[in-house]
Amino acid sequence: MLEGRDPNYVRAAALKRLFVSFNENGWPLKQRVARHLAAIEEVINAYNELNPEAPIVVENIPAYNDVVARGLGAYLRPPPPRS
């Protein structure tokens, strides 16, 4: 799950049953999350262009390249200590 590797997806890609490219390298979770964050940011930007009187304000969305380079852990709050 974290590395996004799945032999069944590789086989499905070879059979042209997928709508996206996929190979044995997979799609790591950090890359998928980075892509989703970038997409969310662009949707917010598009909304704000059309609605400048009521913008959606979201701060500190990490950049795609930062998430891919640093991984997800750099942006997550550590769990509270167990008692």
PDB file of N, CA and C in Angstrom:
ATOM      1  N   MET A   1       0.814  -1.186   0.000  1.00  0.00           N
ATOM      2  CA  MET A   1       0.000   0.000   0.000  1.00  0.00           C
ATOM      3  C   MET A   1       0.866   1.262   0.000  1.00  0.00           C
ATOM      4  N   LEU A   2       1.899   1.293   0.825  1.00  0.00           N
ATOM      5  CA  LEU A   2       2.726   2.499   0.886  1.00  0.00           C
ATOM      6  C   LEU A   2       3.527   2.719  -0.384  1.00  0.00           C
ATOM      7  N   GLU A   3       4.017   1.650  -0.959  1.00  0.00           N
ATOM      8  CA  GLU A   3       4.820   1.775  -2.181  1.00  0.00           C
ATOM      9  C   GLU A   3       3.974   1.717  -3.446  1.00  0.00           C
ATOM     10  N   GLY A   4       2.716   1.337  -3.326  1.00  0.00           N
ATOM     11  CA  GLY A   4       1.826   1.331  -4.477  1.00  0.00           C
ATOM     12  C   GLY A   4       2.170   0.299  -5.529  1.00  0.00           C
ATOM     13  N   ARG A   5       2.739  -0.809  -5.081  1.00  0.00           N
ATOM     14  CA  ARG A   5       3.095  -1.876  -6.027  1.00  0.00           C
ATOM     15  C   ARG A   5       2.098  -3.014  -5.894  1.00  0.00           C
ATOM     16  N   ASP A   6       1.655  -3.507  -7.030  1.00  0.00           N
ATOM     17  CA  ASP A   6       0.686  -4.592  -7.017  1.00  0.00           C
ATOM     18  C   ASP A   6       0.829  -5.388  -8.312  1.00  0.00           C
ATOM     19  N   PRO A   7       1.190  -6.662  -8.205  1.00  0.00           N
ATOM     20  CA  PRO A   7       1.364  -7.460  -9.418  1.00  0.00           C
ATOM     21  C   PRO A   7       0.072  -7.599 -10.226  1.00  0.00           C
ATOM     22  N   ASN A   8      -1.067  -7.538  -9.558  1.00  0.00           N
ATOM     23  CA  ASN A   8      -2.338  -7.625 -10.285  1.00  0.00           C
ATOM     24  C   ASN A   8      -2.577  -6.390 -11.139  1.00  0.00           C
ATOM     25  N   TYR A   9      -2.168  -5.227 -10.642  1.00  0.00           N
ATOM     26  CA  TYR A   9      -2.284  -4.006 -11.440  1.00  0.00           C
ATOM     27  C   TYR A   9      -1.325  -4.046 -12.619  1.00  0.00           C
ATOM     28  N   VAL A  10      -0.134  -4.570 -12.412  1.00  0.00           N
ATOM     29  CA  VAL A  10       0.826  -4.685 -13.512  1.00  0.00           C
ATOM     30  C   VAL A  10       0.234  -5.576 -14.598  1.00  0.00           C
ATOM     31  N   ARG A  11      -0.354  -6.666 -14.193  1.00  0.00           N
ATOM     32  CA  ARG A  11      -0.980  -7.582 -15.160  1.00  0.00           C
ATOM     33  C   ARG A  11      -2.153  -6.906 -15.878  1.00  0.00           C
ATOM     34  N   ALA A  12      -2.998  -6.203 -15.110  1.00  0.00           N
ATOM     35  CA  ALA A  12      -4.136  -5.504 -15.710  1.00  0.00           C
ATOM     36  C   ALA A  12      -3.661  -4.433 -16.693  1.00  0.00           C
ATOM     37  N   ALA A  13      -2.567  -3.756 -16.368  1.00  0.00           N
ATOM     38  CA  ALA A  13      -2.026  -2.739 -17.274  1.00  0.00           C
ATOM     39  C   ALA A  13      -1.539  -3.383 -18.564  1.00  0.00           C
ATOM     40  N   ALA A  14      -0.896  -4.537 -18.444  1.00  0.00           N
ATOM     41  CA  ALA A  14      -0.413  -5.248 -19.632  1.00  0.00           C
ATOM     42  C   ALA A  14      -1.578  -5.668 -20.522  1.00  0.00           C
ATOM     43  N   LEU A  15      -2.728  -5.952 -19.907  1.00  0.00           N
ATOM     44  CA  LEU A  15      -3.920  -6.340 -20.658  1.00  0.00           C
ATOM     45  C   LEU A  15      -4.747  -5.133 -21.109  1.00  0.00           C
ATOM     46  N   LYS A  16      -4.214  -3.927 -20.816  1.00  0.00           N
ATOM     47  CA  LYS A  16      -4.885  -2.664 -21.175  1.00  0.00           C
ATOM     48  C   LYS A  16      -6.264  -2.554 -20.535  1.00  0.00           C
ATOM     49  N   ARG A  17      -6.326  -2.959 -19.268  1.00  0.00           N
ATOM     50  CA  ARG A  17      -7.590  -2.890 -18.523  1.00  0.00           C
ATOM     51  C   ARG A  17      -7.633  -1.712 -17.557  1.00  0.00           C
ATOM     52  N   LEU A  18      -6.586  -0.909 -17.518  1.00  0.00           N
ATOM     53  CA  LEU A  18      -6.537   0.249 -16.619  1.00  0.00           C
ATOM     54  C   LEU A  18      -6.692   1.530 -17.413  1.00  0.00           C
ATOM     55  N   PHE A  19      -7.148   2.563 -16.737  1.00  0.00           N
ATOM     56  CA  PHE A  19      -7.293   3.872 -17.374  1.00  0.00           C
ATOM     57  C   PHE A  19      -6.083   4.764 -17.131  1.00  0.00           C
ATOM     58  N   VAL A  20      -5.115   4.268 -16.366  1.00  0.00           N
ATOM     59  CA  VAL A  20      -3.887   5.010 -16.076  1.00  0.00           C
ATOM     60  C   VAL A  20      -2.699   4.116 -16.369  1.00  0.00           C
ATOM     61  N   SER A  21      -1.545   4.752 -16.565  1.00  0.00           N
ATOM     62  CA  SER A  21      -0.349   3.947 -16.775  1.00  0.00           C
ATOM     63  C   SER A  21       0.070   3.330 -15.443  1.00  0.00           C
ATOM     64  N   PHE A  22       0.581   2.130 -15.507  1.00  0.00           N
ATOM     65  CA  PHE A  22       1.017   1.441 -14.293  1.00  0.00           C
ATOM     66  C   PHE A  22       2.063   0.423 -14.696  1.00  0.00           C
ATOM     67  N   ASN A  23       3.139   0.357 -13.890  1.00  0.00           N
ATOM     68  CA  ASN A  23       4.164  -0.649 -14.133  1.00  0.00           C
ATOM     69  C   ASN A  23       4.655  -1.182 -12.792  1.00  0.00           C
ATOM     70  N   GLU A  24       5.700  -1.978 -12.821  1.00  0.00           N
ATOM     71  CA  GLU A  24       6.201  -2.611 -11.594  1.00  0.00           C
ATOM     72  C   GLU A  24       6.736  -1.606 -10.579  1.00  0.00           C
ATOM     73  N   ASN A  25       6.981  -0.360 -10.983  1.00  0.00           N
ATOM     74  CA  ASN A  25       7.423   0.674 -10.037  1.00  0.00           C
ATOM     75  C   ASN A  25       6.292   1.154  -9.141  1.00  0.00           C
ATOM     76  N   GLY A  26       5.050   0.999  -9.593  1.00  0.00           N
ATOM     77  CA  GLY A  26       3.901   1.408  -8.802  1.00  0.00           C
ATOM     78  C   GLY A  26       3.762   2.910  -8.656  1.00  0.00           C
ATOM     79  N   TRP A  27       2.824   3.302  -7.793  1.00  0.00           N
ATOM     80  CA  TRP A  27       2.586   4.701  -7.464  1.00  0.00           C
ATOM     81  C   TRP A  27       2.610   4.823  -5.943  1.00  0.00           C
ATOM     82  N   PRO A  28       3.734   5.267  -5.362  1.00  0.00           N
ATOM     83  CA  PRO A  28       3.833   5.361  -3.903  1.00  0.00           C
ATOM     84  C   PRO A  28       2.763   6.272  -3.305  1.00  0.00           C
ATOM     85  N   LEU A  29       2.375   5.972  -2.073  1.00  0.00           N
ATOM     86  CA  LEU A  29       1.345   6.739  -1.383  1.00  0.00           C
ATOM     87  C   LEU A  29       1.697   8.222  -1.316  1.00  0.00           C
ATOM     88  N   LYS A  30       2.958   8.544  -1.037  1.00  0.00           N
ATOM     89  CA  LYS A  30       3.338   9.958  -0.934  1.00  0.00           C
ATOM     90  C   LYS A  30       3.110  10.684  -2.260  1.00  0.00           C
ATOM     91  N   GLN A  31       3.294   9.995  -3.364  1.00  0.00           N
ATOM     92  CA  GLN A  31       3.075  10.608  -4.675  1.00  0.00           C
ATOM     93  C   GLN A  31       1.584  10.781  -4.950  1.00  0.00           C
ATOM     94  N   ARG A  32       0.793   9.789  -4.558  1.00  0.00           N
ATOM     95  CA  ARG A  32      -0.657   9.904  -4.758  1.00  0.00           C
ATOM     96  C   ARG A  32      -1.245  11.013  -3.902  1.00  0.00           C
ATOM     97  N   VAL A  33      -0.799  11.102  -2.635  1.00  0.00           N
ATOM     98  CA  VAL A  33      -1.284  12.168  -1.748  1.00  0.00           C
ATOM     99  C   VAL A  33      -0.850  13.530  -2.279  1.00  0.00           C
ATOM    100  N   ALA A  34       0.385  13.641  -2.720  1.00  0.00           N
ATOM    101  CA  ALA A  34       0.876  14.911  -3.270  1.00  0.00           C
ATOM    102  C   ALA A  34       0.032  15.343  -4.462  1.00  0.00           C
ATOM    103  N   ARG A  35      -0.326  14.395  -5.308  1.00  0.00           N
ATOM    104  CA  ARG A  35      -1.155  14.712  -6.479  1.00  0.00           C
ATOM    105  C   ARG A  35      -2.546  15.184  -6.049  1.00  0.00           C
ATOM    106  N   HIS A  36      -3.127  14.533  -5.040  1.00  0.00           N
ATOM    107  CA  HIS A  36      -4.450  14.937  -4.547  1.00  0.00           C
ATOM    108  C   HIS A  36      -4.396  16.333  -3.921  1.00  0.00           C
ATOM    109  N   LEU A  37      -3.349  16.603  -3.140  1.00  0.00           N
ATOM    110  CA  LEU A  37      -3.217  17.929  -2.534  1.00  0.00           C
ATOM    111  C   LEU A  37      -3.103  19.011  -3.604  1.00  0.00           C
ATOM    112  N   ALA A  38      -2.317  18.744  -4.636  1.00  0.00           N
ATOM    113  CA  ALA A  38      -2.171  19.714  -5.724  1.00  0.00           C
ATOM    114  C   ALA A  38      -3.505  19.935  -6.437  1.00  0.00           C
ATOM    115  N   ALA A  39      -4.266  18.870  -6.621  1.00  0.00           N
ATOM    116  CA  ALA A  39      -5.572  18.994  -7.283  1.00  0.00           C
ATOM    117  C   ALA A  39      -6.543  19.794  -6.416  1.00  0.00           C
ATOM    118  N   ILE A  40      -6.557  19.525  -5.119  1.00  0.00           N
ATOM    119  CA  ILE A  40      -7.438  20.270  -4.206  1.00  0.00           C
ATOM    120  C   ILE A  40      -7.085  21.746  -4.220  1.00  0.00           C
ATOM    121  N   GLU A  41      -5.794  22.034  -4.201  1.00  0.00           N
ATOM    122  CA  GLU A  41      -5.367  23.432  -4.229  1.00  0.00           C
ATOM    123  C   GLU A  41      -5.827  24.129  -5.509  1.00  0.00           C
ATOM    124  N   GLU A  42      -5.740  23.437  -6.636  1.00  0.00           N
ATOM    125  CA  GLU A  42      -6.180  24.034  -7.904  1.00  0.00           C
ATOM    126  C   GLU A  42      -7.687  24.231  -7.952  1.00  0.00           C
ATOM    127  N   VAL A  43      -8.449  23.313  -7.382  1.00  0.00           N
ATOM    128  CA  VAL A  43      -9.908  23.479  -7.322  1.00  0.00           C
ATOM    129  C   VAL A  43     -10.252  24.698  -6.466  1.00  0.00           C
ATOM    130  N   ILE A  44      -9.579  24.846  -5.330  1.00  0.00           N
ATOM    131  CA  ILE A  44      -9.808  26.012  -4.474  1.00  0.00           C
ATOM    132  C   ILE A  44      -9.450  27.287  -5.216  1.00  0.00           C
ATOM    133  N   ASN A  45      -8.321  27.298  -5.914  1.00  0.00           N
ATOM    134  CA  ASN A  45      -7.917  28.491  -6.680  1.00  0.00           C
ATOM    135  C   ASN A  45      -8.944  28.838  -7.749  1.00  0.00           C
ATOM    136  N   ALA A  46      -9.459  27.827  -8.449  1.00  0.00           N
ATOM    137  CA  ALA A  46     -10.466  28.077  -9.483  1.00  0.00           C
ATOM    138  C   ALA A  46     -11.748  28.635  -8.871  1.00  0.00           C
ATOM    139  N   TYR A  47     -12.162  28.061  -7.746  1.00  0.00           N
ATOM    140  CA  TYR A  47     -13.349  28.569  -7.055  1.00  0.00           C
ATOM    141  C   TYR A  47     -13.139  30.028  -6.660  1.00  0.00           C
ATOM    142  N   ASN A  48     -11.975  30.321  -6.097  1.00  0.00           N
ATOM    143  CA  ASN A  48     -11.705  31.681  -5.631  1.00  0.00           C
ATOM    144  C   ASN A  48     -11.669  32.692  -6.774  1.00  0.00           C
ATOM    145  N   GLU A  49     -11.232  32.270  -7.941  1.00  0.00           N
ATOM    146  CA  GLU A  49     -11.265  33.176  -9.100  1.00  0.00           C
ATOM    147  C   GLU A  49     -12.694  33.533  -9.474  1.00  0.00           C
ATOM    148  N   LEU A  50     -13.595  32.565  -9.345  1.00  0.00           N
ATOM    149  CA  LEU A  50     -14.997  32.796  -9.701  1.00  0.00           C
ATOM    150  C   LEU A  50     -15.802  33.425  -8.573  1.00  0.00           C
ATOM    151  N   ASN A  51     -15.289  33.358  -7.360  1.00  0.00           N
ATOM    152  CA  ASN A  51     -16.017  33.855  -6.191  1.00  0.00           C
ATOM    153  C   ASN A  51     -15.110  34.712  -5.305  1.00  0.00           C
ATOM    154  N   PRO A  52     -14.592  35.814  -5.832  1.00  0.00           N
ATOM    155  CA  PRO A  52     -13.657  36.621  -5.039  1.00  0.00           C
ATOM    156  C   PRO A  52     -14.302  37.249  -3.800  1.00  0.00           C
ATOM    157  N   GLU A  53     -15.628  37.364  -3.797  1.00  0.00           N
ATOM    158  CA  GLU A  53     -16.307  37.947  -2.648  1.00  0.00           C
ATOM    159  C   GLU A  53     -16.408  36.972  -1.465  1.00  0.00           C
ATOM    160  N   ALA A  54     -16.224  35.692  -1.711  1.00  0.00           N
ATOM    161  CA  ALA A  54     -16.318  34.682  -0.639  1.00  0.00           C
ATOM    162  C   ALA A  54     -15.281  33.589  -0.878  1.00  0.00           C
ATOM    163  N   PRO A  55     -14.005  33.941  -0.769  1.00  0.00           N
ATOM    164  CA  PRO A  55     -12.971  32.950  -1.075  1.00  0.00           C
ATOM    165  C   PRO A  55     -12.857  31.871  -0.005  1.00  0.00           C
ATOM    166  N   ILE A  56     -12.381  30.731  -0.420  1.00  0.00           N
ATOM    167  CA  ILE A  56     -12.009  29.659   0.499  1.00  0.00           C
ATOM    168  C   ILE A  56     -10.539  29.885   0.825  1.00  0.00           C
ATOM    169  N   VAL A  57     -10.224  29.942   2.100  1.00  0.00           N
ATOM    170  CA  VAL A  57      -8.844  30.185   2.514  1.00  0.00           C
ATOM    171  C   VAL A  57      -8.308  28.936   3.203  1.00  0.00           C
ATOM    172  N   VAL A  58      -7.281  28.361   2.618  1.00  0.00           N
ATOM    173  CA  VAL A  58      -6.598  27.214   3.206  1.00  0.00           C
ATOM    174  C   VAL A  58      -5.120  27.562   3.221  1.00  0.00           C
ATOM    175  N   GLU A  59      -4.509  27.417   4.376  1.00  0.00           N
ATOM    176  CA  GLU A  59      -3.107  27.791   4.500  1.00  0.00           C
ATOM    177  C   GLU A  59      -2.227  26.555   4.651  1.00  0.00           C
ATOM    178  N   ASN A  60      -0.996  26.728   4.240  1.00  0.00           N
ATOM    179  CA  ASN A  60       0.053  25.719   4.454  1.00  0.00           C
ATOM    180  C   ASN A  60      -0.181  24.392   3.753  1.00  0.00           C
ATOM    181  N   ILE A  61      -0.771  24.417   2.568  1.00  0.00           N
ATOM    182  CA  ILE A  61      -0.862  23.188   1.784  1.00  0.00           C
ATOM    183  C   ILE A  61       0.537  22.922   1.239  1.00  0.00           C
ATOM    184  N   PRO A  62       1.123  21.779   1.575  1.00  0.00           N
ATOM    185  CA  PRO A  62       2.480  21.526   1.078  1.00  0.00           C
ATOM    186  C   PRO A  62       2.495  21.334  -0.436  1.00  0.00           C
ATOM    187  N   ALA A  63       3.562  21.773  -1.039  1.00  0.00           N
ATOM    188  CA  ALA A  63       3.731  21.650  -2.491  1.00  0.00           C
ATOM    189  C   ALA A  63       3.970  20.191  -2.872  1.00  0.00           C
ATOM    190  N   TYR A  64       3.591  19.849  -4.075  1.00  0.00           N
ATOM    191  CA  TYR A  64       3.748  18.489  -4.596  1.00  0.00           C
ATOM    192  C   TYR A  64       5.176  17.979  -4.396  1.00  0.00           C
ATOM    193  N   ASN A  65       6.155  18.757  -4.869  1.00  0.00           N
ATOM    194  CA  ASN A  65       7.550  18.318  -4.793  1.00  0.00           C
ATOM    195  C   ASN A  65       8.024  18.135  -3.356  1.00  0.00           C
ATOM    196  N   ASP A  66       7.516  18.960  -2.440  1.00  0.00           N
ATOM    197  CA  ASP A  66       7.896  18.817  -1.031  1.00  0.00           C
ATOM    198  C   ASP A  66       7.370  17.520  -0.436  1.00  0.00           C
ATOM    199  N   VAL A  67       6.128  17.183  -0.729  1.00  0.00           N
ATOM    200  CA  VAL A  67       5.548  15.944  -0.197  1.00  0.00           C
ATOM    201  C   VAL A  67       6.293  14.738  -0.757  1.00  0.00           C
ATOM    202  N   VAL A  68       6.573  14.755  -2.044  1.00  0.00           N
ATOM    203  CA  VAL A  68       7.291  13.636  -2.653  1.00  0.00           C
ATOM    204  C   VAL A  68       8.698  13.523  -2.059  1.00  0.00           C
ATOM    205  N   ALA A  69       9.369  14.645  -1.857  1.00  0.00           N
ATOM    206  CA  ALA A  69      10.739  14.622  -1.348  1.00  0.00           C
ATOM    207  C   ALA A  69      10.807  14.268   0.138  1.00  0.00           C
ATOM    208  N   ARG A  70       9.917  14.833   0.941  1.00  0.00           N
ATOM    209  CA  ARG A  70       9.995  14.667   2.395  1.00  0.00           C
ATOM    210  C   ARG A  70       9.147  13.520   2.928  1.00  0.00           C
ATOM    211  N   GLY A  71       8.179  13.067   2.137  1.00  0.00           N
ATOM    212  CA  GLY A  71       7.286  12.010   2.610  1.00  0.00           C
ATOM    213  C   GLY A  71       6.139  12.583   3.420  1.00  0.00           C
ATOM    214  N   LEU A  72       5.189  11.730   3.751  1.00  0.00           N
ATOM    215  CA  LEU A  72       3.983  12.183   4.448  1.00  0.00           C
ATOM    216  C   LEU A  72       4.228  12.482   5.917  1.00  0.00           C
ATOM    217  N   GLY A  73       5.128  11.750   6.535  1.00  0.00           N
ATOM    218  CA  GLY A  73       5.374  11.910   7.958  1.00  0.00           C
ATOM    219  C   GLY A  73       5.781  13.318   8.348  1.00  0.00           C
ATOM    220  N   ALA A  74       6.411  14.032   7.450  1.00  0.00           N
ATOM    221  CA  ALA A  74       6.843  15.400   7.737  1.00  0.00           C
ATOM    222  C   ALA A  74       5.660  16.333   7.964  1.00  0.00           C
ATOM    223  N   TYR A  75       4.477  15.937   7.516  1.00  0.00           N
ATOM    224  CA  TYR A  75       3.301  16.805   7.597  1.00  0.00           C
ATOM    225  C   TYR A  75       2.240  16.287   8.559  1.00  0.00           C
ATOM    226  N   LEU A  76       2.504  15.198   9.225  1.00  0.00           N
ATOM    227  CA  LEU A  76       1.523  14.617  10.138  1.00  0.00           C
ATOM    228  C   LEU A  76       1.911  14.888  11.587  1.00  0.00           C
ATOM    229  N   ARG A  77       0.910  15.113  12.394  1.00  0.00           N
ATOM    230  CA  ARG A  77       1.140  15.317  13.822  1.00  0.00           C
ATOM    231  C   ARG A  77       1.438  13.964  14.451  1.00  0.00           C
ATOM    232  N   PRO A  78       2.465  13.900  15.309  1.00  0.00           N
ATOM    233  CA  PRO A  78       2.750  12.613  15.953  1.00  0.00           C
ATOM    234  C   PRO A  78       1.601  12.198  16.867  1.00  0.00           C
ATOM    235  N   PRO A  79       1.393  10.906  17.027  1.00  0.00           N
ATOM    236  CA  PRO A  79       0.297  10.466  17.904  1.00  0.00           C
ATOM    237  C   PRO A  79       0.614  10.821  19.359  1.00  0.00           C
ATOM    238  N   PRO A  80      -0.441  11.015  20.168  1.00  0.00           N
ATOM    239  CA  PRO A  80      -0.200  11.314  21.581  1.00  0.00           C
ATOM    240  C   PRO A  80       0.438  10.112  22.274  1.00  0.00           C
ATOM    241  N   PRO A  81       1.200  10.362  23.329  1.00  0.00           N
ATOM    242  CA  PRO A  81       1.823   9.230  24.041  1.00  0.00           C
ATOM    243  C   PRO A  81       0.748   8.346  24.654  1.00  0.00           C
ATOM    244  N   ARG A  82       1.051   7.067  24.678  1.00  0.00           N
ATOM    245  CA  ARG A  82       0.120   6.117  25.291  1.00  0.00           C
ATOM    246  C   ARG A  82       0.256   6.180  26.802  1.00  0.00           C
ATOM    247  N   SER A  83      -0.870   6.033  27.459  1.00  0.00           N
ATOM    248  CA  SER A  83      -0.793   6.047  28.931  1.00  0.00           C
ATOM    249  C   SER A  83      -0.861   4.656  29.510  1.00  0.00           C
TER     250      SER A  83
END
